[in-house]
Tab-separated table of C-alpha atoms and ligand atoms in Angstrom:
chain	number	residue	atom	x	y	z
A	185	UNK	CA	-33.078	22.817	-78.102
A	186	UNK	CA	-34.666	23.306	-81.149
A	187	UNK	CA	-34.250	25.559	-83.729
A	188	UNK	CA	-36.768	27.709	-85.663
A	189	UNK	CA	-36.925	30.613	-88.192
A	190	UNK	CA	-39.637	33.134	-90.184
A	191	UNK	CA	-39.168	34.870	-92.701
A	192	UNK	CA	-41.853	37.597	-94.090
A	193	UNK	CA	-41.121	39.528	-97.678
A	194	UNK	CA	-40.827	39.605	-101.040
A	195	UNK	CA	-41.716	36.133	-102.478
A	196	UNK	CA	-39.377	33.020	-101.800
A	197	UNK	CA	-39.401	29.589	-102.749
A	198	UNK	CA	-40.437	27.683	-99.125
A	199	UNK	CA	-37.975	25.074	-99.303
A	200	UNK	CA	-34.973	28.051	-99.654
A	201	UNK	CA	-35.962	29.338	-96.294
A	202	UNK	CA	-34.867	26.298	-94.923
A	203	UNK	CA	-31.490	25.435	-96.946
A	204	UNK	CA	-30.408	29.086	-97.396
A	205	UNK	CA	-26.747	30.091	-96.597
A	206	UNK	CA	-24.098	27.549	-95.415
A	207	UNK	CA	-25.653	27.404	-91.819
A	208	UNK	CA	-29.408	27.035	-93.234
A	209	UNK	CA	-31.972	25.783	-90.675
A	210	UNK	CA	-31.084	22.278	-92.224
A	211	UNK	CA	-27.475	22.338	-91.274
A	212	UNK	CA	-28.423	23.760	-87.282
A	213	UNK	CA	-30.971	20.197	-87.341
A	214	UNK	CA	-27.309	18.410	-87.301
A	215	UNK	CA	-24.582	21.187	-86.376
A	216	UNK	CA	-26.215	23.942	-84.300
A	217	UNK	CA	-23.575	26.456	-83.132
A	218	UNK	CA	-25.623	27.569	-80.114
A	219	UNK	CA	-26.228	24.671	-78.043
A	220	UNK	CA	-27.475	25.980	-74.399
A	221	UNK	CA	-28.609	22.513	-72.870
A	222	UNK	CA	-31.276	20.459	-73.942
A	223	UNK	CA	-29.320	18.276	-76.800
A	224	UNK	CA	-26.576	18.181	-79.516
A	225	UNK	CA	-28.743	17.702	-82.589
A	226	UNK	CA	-32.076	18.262	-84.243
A	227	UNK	CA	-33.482	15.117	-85.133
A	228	UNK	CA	-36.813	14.454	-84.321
A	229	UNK	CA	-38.229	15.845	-87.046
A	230	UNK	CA	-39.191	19.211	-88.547
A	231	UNK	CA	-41.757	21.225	-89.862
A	232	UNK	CA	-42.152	24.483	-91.895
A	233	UNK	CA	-45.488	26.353	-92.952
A	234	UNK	CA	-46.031	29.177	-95.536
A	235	UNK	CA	-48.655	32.331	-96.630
A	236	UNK	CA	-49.159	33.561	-100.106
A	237	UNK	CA	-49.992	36.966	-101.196
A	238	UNK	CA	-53.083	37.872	-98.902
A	239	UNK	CA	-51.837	35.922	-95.814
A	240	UNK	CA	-55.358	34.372	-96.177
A	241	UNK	CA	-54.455	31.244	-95.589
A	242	UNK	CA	-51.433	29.053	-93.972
A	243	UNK	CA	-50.217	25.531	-95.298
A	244	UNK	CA	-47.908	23.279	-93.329
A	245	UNK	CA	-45.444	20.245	-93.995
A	246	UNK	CA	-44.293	18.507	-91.093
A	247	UNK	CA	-42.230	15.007	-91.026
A	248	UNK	CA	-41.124	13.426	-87.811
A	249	UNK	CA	-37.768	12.115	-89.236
A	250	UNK	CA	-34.812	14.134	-89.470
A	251	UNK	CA	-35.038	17.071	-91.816
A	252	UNK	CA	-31.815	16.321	-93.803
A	253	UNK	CA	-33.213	12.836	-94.902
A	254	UNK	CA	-36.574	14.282	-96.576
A	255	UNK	CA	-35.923	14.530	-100.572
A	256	UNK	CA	-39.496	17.202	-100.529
A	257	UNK	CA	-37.127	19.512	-98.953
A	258	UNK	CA	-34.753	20.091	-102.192
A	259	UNK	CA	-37.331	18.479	-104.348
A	260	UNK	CA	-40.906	19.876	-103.696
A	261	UNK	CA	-40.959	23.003	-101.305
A	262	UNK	CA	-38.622	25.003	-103.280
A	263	UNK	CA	-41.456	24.936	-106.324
A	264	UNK	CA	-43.741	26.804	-103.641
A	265	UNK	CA	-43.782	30.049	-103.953
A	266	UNK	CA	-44.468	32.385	-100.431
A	267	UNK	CA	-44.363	35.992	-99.051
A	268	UNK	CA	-44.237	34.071	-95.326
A	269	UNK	CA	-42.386	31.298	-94.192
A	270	UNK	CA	-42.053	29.723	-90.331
A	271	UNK	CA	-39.710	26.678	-89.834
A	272	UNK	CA	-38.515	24.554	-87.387
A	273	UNK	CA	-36.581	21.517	-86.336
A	274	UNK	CA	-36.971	19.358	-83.502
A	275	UNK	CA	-34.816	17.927	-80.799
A	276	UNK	CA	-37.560	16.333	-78.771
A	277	UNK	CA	-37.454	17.104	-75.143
A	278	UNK	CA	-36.978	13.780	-72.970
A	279	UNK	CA	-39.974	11.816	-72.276
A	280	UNK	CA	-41.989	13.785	-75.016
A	281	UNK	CA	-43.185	11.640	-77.577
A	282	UNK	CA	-41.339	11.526	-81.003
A	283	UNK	CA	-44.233	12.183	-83.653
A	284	UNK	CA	-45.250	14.395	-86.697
A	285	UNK	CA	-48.552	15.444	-84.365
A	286	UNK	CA	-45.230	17.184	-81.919
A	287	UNK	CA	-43.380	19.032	-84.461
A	288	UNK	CA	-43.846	22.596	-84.640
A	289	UNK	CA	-45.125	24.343	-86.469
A	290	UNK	CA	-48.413	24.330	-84.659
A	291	UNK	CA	-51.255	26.139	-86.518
A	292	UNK	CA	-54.857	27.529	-85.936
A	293	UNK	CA	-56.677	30.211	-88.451
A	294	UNK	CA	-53.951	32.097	-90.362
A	295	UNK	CA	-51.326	31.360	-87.378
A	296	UNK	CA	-48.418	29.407	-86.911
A	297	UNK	CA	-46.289	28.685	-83.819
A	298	UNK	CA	-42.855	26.989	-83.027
A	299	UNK	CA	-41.478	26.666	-79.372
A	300	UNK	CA	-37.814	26.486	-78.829
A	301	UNK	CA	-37.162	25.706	-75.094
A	302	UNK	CA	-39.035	23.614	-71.950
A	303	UNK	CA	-41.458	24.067	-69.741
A	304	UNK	CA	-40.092	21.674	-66.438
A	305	UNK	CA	-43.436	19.809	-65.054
A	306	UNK	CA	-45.269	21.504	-68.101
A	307	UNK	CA	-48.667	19.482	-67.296
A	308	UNK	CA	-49.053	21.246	-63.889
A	309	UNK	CA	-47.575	24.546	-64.864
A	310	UNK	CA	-49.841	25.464	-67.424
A	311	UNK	CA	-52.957	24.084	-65.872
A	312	UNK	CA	-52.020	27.015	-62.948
A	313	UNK	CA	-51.376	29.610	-65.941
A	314	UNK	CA	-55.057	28.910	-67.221
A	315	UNK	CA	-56.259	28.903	-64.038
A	316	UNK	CA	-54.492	32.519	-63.705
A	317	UNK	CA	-55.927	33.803	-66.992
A	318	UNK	CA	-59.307	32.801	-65.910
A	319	UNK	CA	-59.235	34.848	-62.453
A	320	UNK	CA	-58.308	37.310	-64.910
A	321	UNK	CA	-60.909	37.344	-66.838
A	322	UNK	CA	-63.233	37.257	-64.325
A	323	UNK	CA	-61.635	40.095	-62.360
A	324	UNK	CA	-62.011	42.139	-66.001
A	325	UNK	CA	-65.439	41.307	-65.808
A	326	UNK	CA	-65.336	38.849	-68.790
A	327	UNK	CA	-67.616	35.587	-69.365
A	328	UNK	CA	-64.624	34.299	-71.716
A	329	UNK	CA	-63.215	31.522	-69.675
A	330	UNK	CA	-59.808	29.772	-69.697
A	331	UNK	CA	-61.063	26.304	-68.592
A	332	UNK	CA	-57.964	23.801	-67.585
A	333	UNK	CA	-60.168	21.601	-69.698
A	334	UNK	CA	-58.339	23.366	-72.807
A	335	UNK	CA	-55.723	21.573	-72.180
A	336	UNK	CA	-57.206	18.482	-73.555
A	337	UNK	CA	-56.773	20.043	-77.047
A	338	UNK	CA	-53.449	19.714	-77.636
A	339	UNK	CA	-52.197	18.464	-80.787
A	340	UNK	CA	-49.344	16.328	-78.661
A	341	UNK	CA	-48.391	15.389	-75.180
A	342	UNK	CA	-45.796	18.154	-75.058
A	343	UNK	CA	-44.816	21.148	-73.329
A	344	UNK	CA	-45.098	23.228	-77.007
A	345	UNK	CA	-48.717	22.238	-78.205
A	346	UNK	CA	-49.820	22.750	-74.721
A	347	UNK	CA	-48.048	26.206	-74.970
A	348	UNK	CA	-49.926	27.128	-78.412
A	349	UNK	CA	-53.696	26.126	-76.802
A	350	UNK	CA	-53.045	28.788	-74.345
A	351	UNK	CA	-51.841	31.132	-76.683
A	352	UNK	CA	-54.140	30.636	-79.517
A	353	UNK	CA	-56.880	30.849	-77.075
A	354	UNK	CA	-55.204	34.366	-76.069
A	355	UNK	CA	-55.391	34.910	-79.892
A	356	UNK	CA	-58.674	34.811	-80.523
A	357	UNK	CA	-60.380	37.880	-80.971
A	358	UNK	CA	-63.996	36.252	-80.822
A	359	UNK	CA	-66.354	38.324	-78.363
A	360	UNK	CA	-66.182	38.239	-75.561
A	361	UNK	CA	-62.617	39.705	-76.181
A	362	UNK	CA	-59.976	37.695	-74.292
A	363	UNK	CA	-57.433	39.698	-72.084
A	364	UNK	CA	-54.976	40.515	-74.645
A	365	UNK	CA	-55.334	42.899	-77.618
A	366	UNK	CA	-52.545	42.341	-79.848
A	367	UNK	CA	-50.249	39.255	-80.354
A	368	UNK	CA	-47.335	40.773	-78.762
A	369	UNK	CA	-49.733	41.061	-75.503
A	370	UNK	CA	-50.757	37.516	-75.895
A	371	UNK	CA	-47.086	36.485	-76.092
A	372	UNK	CA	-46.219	39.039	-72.834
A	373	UNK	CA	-49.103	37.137	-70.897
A	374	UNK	CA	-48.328	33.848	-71.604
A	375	UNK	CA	-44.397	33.978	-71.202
A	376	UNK	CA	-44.564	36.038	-67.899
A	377	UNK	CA	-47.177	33.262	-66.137
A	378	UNK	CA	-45.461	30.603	-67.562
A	379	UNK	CA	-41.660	32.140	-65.477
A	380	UNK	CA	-44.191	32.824	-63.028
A	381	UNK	CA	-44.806	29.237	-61.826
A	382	UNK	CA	-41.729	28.311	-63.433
A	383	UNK	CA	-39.270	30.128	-63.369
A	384	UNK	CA	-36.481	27.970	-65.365
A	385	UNK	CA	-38.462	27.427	-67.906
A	386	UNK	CA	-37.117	28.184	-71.146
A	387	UNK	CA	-39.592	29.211	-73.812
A	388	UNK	CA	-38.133	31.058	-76.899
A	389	UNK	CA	-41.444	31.148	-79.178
A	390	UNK	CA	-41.971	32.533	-82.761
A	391	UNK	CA	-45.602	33.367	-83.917
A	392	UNK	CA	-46.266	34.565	-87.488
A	393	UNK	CA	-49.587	35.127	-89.707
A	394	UNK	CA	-48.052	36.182	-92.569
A	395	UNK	CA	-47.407	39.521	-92.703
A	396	UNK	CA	-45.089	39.966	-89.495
A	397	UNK	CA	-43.694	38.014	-86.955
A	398	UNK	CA	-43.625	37.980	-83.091
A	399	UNK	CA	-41.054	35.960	-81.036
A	400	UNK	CA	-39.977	35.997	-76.947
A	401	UNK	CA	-36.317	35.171	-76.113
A	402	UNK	CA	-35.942	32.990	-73.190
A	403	UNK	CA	-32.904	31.386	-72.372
A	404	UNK	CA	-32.361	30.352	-76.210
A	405	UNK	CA	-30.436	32.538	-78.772
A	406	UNK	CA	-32.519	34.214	-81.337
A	407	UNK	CA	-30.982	36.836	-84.374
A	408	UNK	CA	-32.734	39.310	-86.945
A	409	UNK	CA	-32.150	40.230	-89.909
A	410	UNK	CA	-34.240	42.999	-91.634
A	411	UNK	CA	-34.209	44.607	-95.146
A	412	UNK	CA	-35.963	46.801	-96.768
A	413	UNK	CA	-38.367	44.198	-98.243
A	414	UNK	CA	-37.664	41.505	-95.727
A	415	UNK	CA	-37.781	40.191	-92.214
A	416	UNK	CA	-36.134	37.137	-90.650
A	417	UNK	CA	-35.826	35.908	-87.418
A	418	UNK	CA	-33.631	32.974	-87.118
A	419	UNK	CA	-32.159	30.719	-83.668
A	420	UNK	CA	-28.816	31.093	-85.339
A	421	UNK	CA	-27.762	33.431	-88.252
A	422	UNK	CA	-27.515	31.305	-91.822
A	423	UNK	CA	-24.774	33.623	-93.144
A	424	UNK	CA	-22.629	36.158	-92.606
A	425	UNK	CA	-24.431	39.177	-93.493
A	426	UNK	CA	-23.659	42.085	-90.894
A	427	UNK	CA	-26.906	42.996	-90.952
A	428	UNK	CA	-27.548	40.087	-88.454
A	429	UNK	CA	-28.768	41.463	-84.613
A	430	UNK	CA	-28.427	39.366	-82.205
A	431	UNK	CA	-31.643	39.897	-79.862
A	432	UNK	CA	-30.655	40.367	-75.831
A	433	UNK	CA	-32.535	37.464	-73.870
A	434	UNK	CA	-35.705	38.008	-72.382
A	435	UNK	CA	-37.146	40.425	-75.556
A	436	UNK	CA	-40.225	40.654	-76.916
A	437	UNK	CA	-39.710	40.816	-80.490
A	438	UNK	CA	-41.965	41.894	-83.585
A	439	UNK	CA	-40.316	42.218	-87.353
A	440	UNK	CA	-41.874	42.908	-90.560
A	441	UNK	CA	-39.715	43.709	-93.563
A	442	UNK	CA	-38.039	47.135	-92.646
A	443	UNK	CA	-38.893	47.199	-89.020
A	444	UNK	CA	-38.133	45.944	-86.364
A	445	UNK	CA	-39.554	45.956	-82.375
A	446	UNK	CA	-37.242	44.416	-79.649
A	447	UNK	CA	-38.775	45.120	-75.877
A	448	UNK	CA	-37.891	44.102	-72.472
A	449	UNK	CA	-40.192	40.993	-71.695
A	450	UNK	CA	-40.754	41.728	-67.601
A	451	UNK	CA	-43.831	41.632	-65.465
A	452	UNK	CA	-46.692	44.868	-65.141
A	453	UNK	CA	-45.545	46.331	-68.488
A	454	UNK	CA	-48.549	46.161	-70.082
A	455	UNK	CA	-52.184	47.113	-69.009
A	456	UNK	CA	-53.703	43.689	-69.526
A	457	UNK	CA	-50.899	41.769	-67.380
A	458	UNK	CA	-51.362	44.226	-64.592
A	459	UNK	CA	-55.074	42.577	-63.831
A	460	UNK	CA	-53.244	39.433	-63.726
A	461	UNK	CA	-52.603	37.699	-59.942
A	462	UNK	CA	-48.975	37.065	-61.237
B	1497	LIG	N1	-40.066	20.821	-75.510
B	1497	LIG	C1	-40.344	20.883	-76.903
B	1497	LIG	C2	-40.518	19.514	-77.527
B	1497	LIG	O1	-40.122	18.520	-77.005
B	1497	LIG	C3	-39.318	21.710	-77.659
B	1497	LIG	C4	-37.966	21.074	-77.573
B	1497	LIG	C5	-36.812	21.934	-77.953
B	1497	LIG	O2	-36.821	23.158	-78.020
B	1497	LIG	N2	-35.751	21.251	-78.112
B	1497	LIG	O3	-41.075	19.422	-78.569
């Protein structure tokens, strides 16, 4: 169990996203309220990344200690200044290695990824997802592969950075097109063949580029909380505003300040997972 959170809105100072409101992301790292398996406490590091204005570009700060013994947190990241914010903190999954290179958030181009949850026998399981995507792709007629090779990109030897080379590579809008056409679809295909060869696997995931944010509930809790001028989806609320929603599990999520899109996450919704052999 990890924990994560993005925020998207009028400016913030970075480090308050993750120290706001007397359960802030920091205080879940050591007293998360909604433990469903997988650990008590959040310590194997953490990780937060942030957009300016034009979402042109993402910066990241990740530590692989324990989030509430890093001074940058209440001494450098509040003077940052952001209209985008994705955070997380780590409770390592057994046997995955404890490292900075592990803790989310994962980036590539303007996007950053966190992964609350597990993927059981994760090595095998996504190699038969890629291997899925690429029948796929063929079937659609497409030269873009999705080579098991991929794999080998990973930032870590975990479940999550081998979860955000699939997805980024579902991301990429480089011709040939790949099979999905918006992030949410990305998200949809990857989540659905993931429970498809592994079907307790628990994979709550938060995406962001800066302007809005996409997340799938899976097993994990996950809550919004929208404004006018704000979005935030958090793993646990931070206060007690009552504008907090908590999310039903298995949702496909998408917030930007004022709006928000909550969908069933289930097989043969949408067009591009119908070519899929899953
Ligand atoms: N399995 C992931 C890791 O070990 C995420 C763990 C979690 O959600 N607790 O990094």
């Amino acid at each position: 169990m990890c924990r994560h959170i993005g925020y998207v809105g009028t400016p913030v100072p970075v480090g308050e996203v993750l120290t706001r409101g007397p359960h802030s992301l920091r205080t879940q790292a050591w007293a998360p309220r909604e433990m469903r398996g997988g650990g008590t406490i959040n310590a194997d590091g953490f990780g937060v990344a942030w957009w300016g204005r034009d979402a042109a570009s993402v910066t990241r700060y990740r530590n692989a200690d324990p989030i509430w013994t890093d001074p940058a947190v209440d001494e450098v990241l509040p003077q940052l200044t952001a209209h985008a914010v994705l955070g997380s903190v780590r409770s390592a999954t057994v046997g995955m290695p404890v490292e900075r290179a592990a803790c989310a958030p994962f980036l590539w181009e303007t996007w950053a990824f966190s992964h609350n949850g597990v993927v059981p026998g994760w090595r095998s399981v996504l190699t038969a997802v890629l291997s899925d995507l690429d029948t796929a792709a063929t079937r659609a007629g497409m030269t873009r592969r999705y080579e098991t090779s991929h794999l080998l990109e990973a930032e870590a030897l975990t479940d999550s950075a081998a979860l955000w080379v699939l997805l980024r590579r579902l991301l990429d809008p480089e011709p040939p097109a790949g099979l999905a056409e918006t992030p949410a679809t990305a998200l949809r295909l990857l989540v659905t063949g993931v429970l498809h060869h592994a079907p307790d696997a628990r994979v709550n995931l938060l995406l962001g580029n800066g302007t809005a944010l996409w997340a799938t509930t899976c097993y994990h809790s996950l809550y919004a909380l929208i404004g006018d001028e704000f979005a935030v989806l958090s793993s646990e609320p931070y206060d007690d505003d009552a504008r907090w929603q908590q999310l039903p599990d298995r949702s496909l999520v998408c917030a930007e300040p004022g709006e928000l899109s909550v969908e069933t996450l289930d097989l043969g919704r949408s067009t591009a997972t119908e070519s899929l052999p899953i």
